[in-house]
Coordinates of C-alpha atoms in Angstrom, one line a residue:
X1 CA -8.0 21.1 21.8
X2 CA -4.8 21.3 19.8
X3 CA -5.0 23.7 16.8
X4 CA -2.0 24.0 14.5
X5 CA -1.3 26.1 11.6
X6 CA 0.1 25.4 8.4
X7 CA 1.0 26.5 5.0
X8 CA 2.2 25.6 1.7
X9 CA 5.4 26.4 0.4
X10 CA 4.7 27.0 -3.5
X11 CA 8.1 26.8 -4.4
X12 CA 8.2 23.2 -3.2
X13 CA 5.0 22.4 -5.9
X14 CA 4.9 21.3 -8.9
X15 CA 1.1 21.0 -9.9
X16 CA -1.2 22.1 -12.6
X17 CA -4.5 22.9 -12.8
X18 CA -6.4 19.6 -12.5
X19 CA -10.2 20.3 -12.5
X20 CA -12.2 23.0 -14.2
X21 CA -11.8 26.0 -12.4
X22 CA -12.8 29.9 -13.2
X23 CA -12.4 33.1 -11.0
X24 CA -16.2 34.3 -9.8
X25 CA -16.2 37.9 -10.4
X26 CA -19.8 38.8 -10.6
X27 CA -21.8 38.7 -7.5
X28 CA -25.6 39.3 -8.3
X29 CA -28.1 37.6 -6.1
X30 CA -28.4 34.4 -8.3
X31 CA -24.5 33.8 -8.0
X32 CA -24.7 34.7 -3.9
X33 CA -27.6 32.3 -3.5
X34 CA -25.9 29.2 -5.5
X35 CA -22.8 30.0 -3.4
X36 CA -24.8 30.0 -0.1
X37 CA -26.6 26.8 -1.2
X38 CA -23.0 24.8 -1.9
X39 CA -22.0 26.0 1.5
X40 CA -25.0 24.7 3.2
X41 CA -24.8 21.5 1.6
X42 CA -21.3 21.2 2.4
X43 CA -21.6 22.1 6.2
X44 CA -24.6 19.7 6.3
X45 CA -22.7 17.0 4.6
X46 CA -19.7 17.2 6.6
X47 CA -22.0 17.1 10.2
X48 CA -20.2 20.3 11.6
X49 CA -21.1 21.0 15.0
X50 CA -20.2 24.5 15.0
X51 CA -20.2 26.4 11.6
X52 CA -19.1 30.2 10.5
X53 CA -21.5 32.2 9.0
X54 CA -20.7 32.9 5.3
X55 CA -21.4 36.8 5.0
X56 CA -21.5 38.2 1.4
X57 CA -19.1 41.0 2.2
X58 CA -16.7 38.2 2.6
X59 CA -17.0 37.4 -1.3
X60 CA -16.9 41.0 -2.1
X61 CA -13.9 41.8 -0.1
X62 CA -11.5 43.3 -2.7
X63 CA -8.6 41.4 -1.4
X64 CA -10.2 38.2 -1.8
X65 CA -10.5 35.9 -5.0
X66 CA -13.4 33.5 -5.0
X67 CA -12.6 30.4 -7.4
X68 CA -15.4 28.6 -8.6
X69 CA -15.1 24.7 -9.6
X70 CA -17.0 23.1 -12.1
X71 CA -18.3 19.4 -13.2
X72 CA -19.9 19.1 -16.7
X73 CA -20.1 23.3 -16.5
X74 CA -22.2 23.3 -13.5
X75 CA -20.9 25.2 -10.6
X76 CA -20.3 22.3 -7.7
X77 CA -17.6 23.9 -5.2
X78 CA -15.9 27.0 -4.4
X79 CA -12.9 28.5 -2.7
X80 CA -12.5 32.0 -0.9
X81 CA -8.7 33.1 -0.8
X82 CA -7.9 36.0 1.0
X83 CA -4.8 37.7 -0.1
X84 CA -2.5 39.3 2.5
X85 CA -0.1 40.6 0.0
X86 CA 1.6 40.0 -3.3
X87 CA 3.4 36.9 -1.4
X88 CA 0.9 35.5 0.8
X89 CA -2.6 34.4 0.9
X90 CA -5.1 32.4 3.3
X91 CA -7.4 29.3 1.6
X92 CA -10.0 30.7 3.9
X93 CA -12.8 28.7 3.0
X94 CA -13.9 26.0 0.8
X95 CA -17.3 24.2 0.3
X96 CA -18.6 21.5 -2.1
X97 CA -21.8 20.1 -2.7
X98 CA -20.3 16.5 -2.8
X99 CA -23.0 15.6 -5.4
X100 CA -20.0 13.5 -7.3
X101 CA -17.3 12.4 -4.6
X102 CA -15.2 10.8 -7.0
X103 CA -13.7 14.3 -8.1
X104 CA -12.0 14.2 -5.1
X105 CA -12.1 17.9 -5.1
X106 CA -11.0 18.7 -1.4
X107 CA -7.5 17.6 -2.5
X108 CA -7.9 18.3 -6.0
X109 CA -8.9 22.0 -5.5
X110 CA -6.1 22.5 -2.9
X111 CA -3.4 21.4 -6.0
X112 CA -5.2 23.6 -8.5
X113 CA -4.8 26.8 -6.0
X114 CA -1.2 25.9 -5.6
X115 CA -0.8 26.0 -9.6
X116 CA -2.8 29.2 -9.8
X117 CA -1.3 31.4 -7.0
X118 CA 2.2 30.0 -7.8
X119 CA 1.8 30.9 -11.4
X120 CA 0.7 34.6 -9.8
X121 CA 4.0 35.0 -8.2
X122 CA 2.7 33.9 -4.5
X123 CA 5.2 32.3 -2.1
X124 CA 2.9 30.8 0.4
X125 CA -0.9 29.9 0.8
X126 CA -1.7 29.7 4.5
X127 CA -4.0 27.1 6.0
X128 CA -6.0 27.7 9.1
X129 CA -6.2 24.0 10.1
X130 CA -3.4 21.3 9.3
X131 CA -5.7 18.6 8.8
X132 CA -3.9 15.3 8.0
X133 CA -5.1 15.0 4.3
X134 CA -3.4 18.3 3.8
X135 CA -0.2 17.1 4.7
X136 CA -0.1 15.2 1.6
X137 CA 0.0 18.5 -0.6
X138 CA 3.8 19.2 -1.6
X139 CA 5.4 21.8 0.3
X140 CA 3.1 21.5 3.2
X141 CA 4.6 22.9 6.4
X142 CA 3.3 23.1 10.3
X143 CA 4.2 26.3 11.4
X144 CA 5.7 26.9 14.9
X145 CA 5.9 29.1 17.9
X146 CA 6.9 32.8 17.5
X147 CA 10.1 33.1 18.4

Protein backbone atom coordinates (compact mmCIF):
# COMPACT_ATOMS: atom_id res chain seq x y z
CA UNK A 1 0.00 0.00 0.00
CA UNK A 2 1.32 3.41 -0.97
CA UNK A 3 0.37 6.36 1.18
CA UNK A 4 1.21 9.91 0.20
CA UNK A 5 0.64 13.02 2.25
CA UNK A 6 -0.22 16.31 0.59
CA UNK A 7 -0.96 19.91 1.37
CA UNK A 8 -2.42 22.96 -0.27
CA UNK A 9 -0.23 26.06 -0.43
CA UNK A 10 -2.90 28.69 0.16
CA UNK A 11 -0.74 31.46 -1.34
CA UNK A 12 -1.27 29.71 -4.69
CA UNK A 13 -5.07 29.58 -4.42
CA UNK A 14 -7.65 32.08 -5.59
CA UNK A 15 -10.97 30.67 -4.40
CA UNK A 16 -14.05 32.26 -2.91
CA UNK A 17 -16.53 30.27 -0.80
CA UNK A 18 -18.73 28.50 -3.33
CA UNK A 19 -21.19 26.66 -1.08
CA UNK A 20 -23.37 27.73 1.84
CA UNK A 21 -21.37 27.20 5.03
CA UNK A 22 -21.16 28.15 8.70
CA UNK A 23 -19.04 27.17 11.68
CA UNK A 24 -20.83 24.72 13.95
CA UNK A 25 -20.13 26.01 17.44
CA UNK A 26 -22.82 24.47 19.64
CA UNK A 27 -22.70 20.72 20.13
CA UNK A 28 -25.93 19.75 21.84
CA UNK A 29 -27.24 16.18 21.60
CA UNK A 30 -29.27 16.91 18.47
CA UNK A 31 -26.29 18.44 16.64
CA UNK A 32 -24.00 15.56 17.59
CA UNK A 33 -26.60 13.03 16.39
CA UNK A 34 -26.93 14.89 13.07
CA UNK A 35 -23.15 14.93 12.58
CA UNK A 36 -22.99 11.23 13.44
CA UNK A 37 -25.83 10.44 11.02
CA UNK A 38 -24.12 12.27 8.16
CA UNK A 39 -20.85 10.46 8.94
CA UNK A 40 -22.51 7.05 8.98
CA UNK A 41 -24.41 7.77 5.76
CA UNK A 42 -21.16 8.92 4.14
CA UNK A 43 -19.15 5.85 5.11
CA UNK A 44 -21.91 3.47 3.99
CA UNK A 45 -22.36 5.31 0.68
CA UNK A 46 -18.61 5.18 0.00
CA UNK A 47 -18.41 1.45 0.90
CA UNK A 48 -15.37 2.02 3.11
CA UNK A 49 -13.95 -1.30 4.27
CA UNK A 50 -12.35 0.28 7.34
CA UNK A 51 -13.78 3.27 9.19
CA UNK A 52 -12.28 5.39 11.96
CA UNK A 53 -14.91 6.10 14.65
CA UNK A 54 -15.89 9.73 15.13
CA UNK A 55 -15.48 10.37 18.83
CA UNK A 56 -17.43 13.41 19.98
CA UNK A 57 -14.28 14.72 21.64
CA UNK A 58 -12.88 15.36 18.16
CA UNK A 59 -15.62 17.94 17.52
CA UNK A 60 -15.10 19.52 20.95
CA UNK A 61 -11.31 19.89 20.72
CA UNK A 62 -10.48 23.62 21.14
CA UNK A 63 -8.02 23.32 18.24
CA UNK A 64 -10.72 22.02 15.88
CA UNK A 65 -13.15 23.87 13.65
CA UNK A 66 -16.30 22.10 12.49
CA UNK A 67 -17.69 23.63 9.32
CA UNK A 68 -21.24 22.79 8.30
CA UNK A 69 -22.33 22.80 4.67
CA UNK A 70 -25.94 23.41 3.76
CA UNK A 71 -28.35 22.74 0.91
CA UNK A 72 -31.59 24.71 1.15
CA UNK A 73 -30.62 25.64 4.73
CA UNK A 74 -30.33 21.98 5.80
CA UNK A 75 -27.05 20.57 7.09
CA UNK A 76 -25.91 18.00 4.49
CA UNK A 77 -22.13 17.83 5.04
CA UNK A 78 -19.40 18.85 7.44
CA UNK A 79 -15.64 19.14 7.69
CA UNK A 80 -13.46 18.83 10.76
CA UNK A 81 -10.37 21.01 10.47
CA UNK A 82 -7.65 20.65 13.08
CA UNK A 83 -5.50 23.76 13.59
CA UNK A 84 -1.87 23.00 14.47
CA UNK A 85 -0.93 26.67 14.88
CA UNK A 86 -1.82 30.00 13.28
CA UNK A 87 -0.42 28.98 9.87
CA UNK A 88 -1.06 25.24 9.47
CA UNK A 89 -4.23 23.16 9.64
CA UNK A 90 -5.24 19.62 8.74
CA UNK A 91 -8.37 18.73 6.82
CA UNK A 92 -9.03 15.93 9.29
CA UNK A 93 -12.44 14.55 8.29
CA UNK A 94 -15.21 15.26 5.80
CA UNK A 95 -18.65 13.69 5.59
CA UNK A 96 -21.60 14.26 3.24
CA UNK A 97 -24.97 12.59 2.96
CA UNK A 98 -24.87 12.54 -0.89
CA UNK A 99 -28.60 13.26 -1.18
CA UNK A 100 -27.79 15.76 -3.94
CA UNK A 101 -24.64 14.56 -5.75
CA UNK A 102 -24.86 17.44 -8.24
CA UNK A 103 -23.57 19.72 -5.47
CA UNK A 104 -20.12 18.10 -5.85
CA UNK A 105 -19.43 18.89 -2.22
CA UNK A 106 -16.29 16.75 -2.04
CA UNK A 107 -14.40 19.23 -4.22
CA UNK A 108 -16.45 22.38 -3.65
CA UNK A 109 -15.98 22.24 0.13
CA UNK A 110 -12.22 21.98 -0.36
CA UNK A 111 -12.27 25.17 -2.45
CA UNK A 112 -14.39 26.85 0.22
CA UNK A 113 -11.99 25.74 2.96
CA UNK A 114 -9.07 27.15 0.99
CA UNK A 115 -10.87 30.51 0.84
CA UNK A 116 -11.82 30.46 4.54
CA UNK A 117 -8.36 29.58 5.85
CA UNK A 118 -6.47 31.80 3.43
CA UNK A 119 -8.60 34.75 4.61
CA UNK A 120 -7.77 33.78 8.22
CA UNK A 121 -4.04 34.02 7.41
CA UNK A 122 -3.17 30.34 7.22
CA UNK A 123 -0.36 29.24 4.88
CA UNK A 124 -1.14 25.54 4.43
CA UNK A 125 -4.01 23.10 4.62
CA UNK A 126 -2.67 19.57 5.04
CA UNK A 127 -4.40 16.54 3.53
CA UNK A 128 -3.74 13.09 4.87
CA UNK A 129 -4.23 11.25 1.61
CA UNK A 130 -3.26 12.57 -1.80
CA UNK A 131 -6.30 11.41 -3.76
CA UNK A 132 -6.28 12.14 -7.50
CA UNK A 133 -9.33 14.42 -7.37
CA UNK A 134 -7.61 16.58 -4.74
CA UNK A 135 -4.71 17.23 -7.12
CA UNK A 136 -7.03 19.49 -9.14
CA UNK A 137 -7.07 22.02 -6.26
CA UNK A 138 -4.89 25.10 -6.82
CA UNK A 139 -1.73 24.96 -4.71
CA UNK A 140 -1.81 21.15 -4.29
CA UNK A 141 1.58 19.65 -3.36
CA UNK A 142 2.73 16.12 -2.57
CA UNK A 143 4.96 16.04 0.51
CA UNK A 144 8.28 14.31 0.02
CA UNK A 145 10.48 12.41 2.48
CA UNK A 146 12.21 14.05 5.44
CA UNK A 147 15.72 15.21 4.65
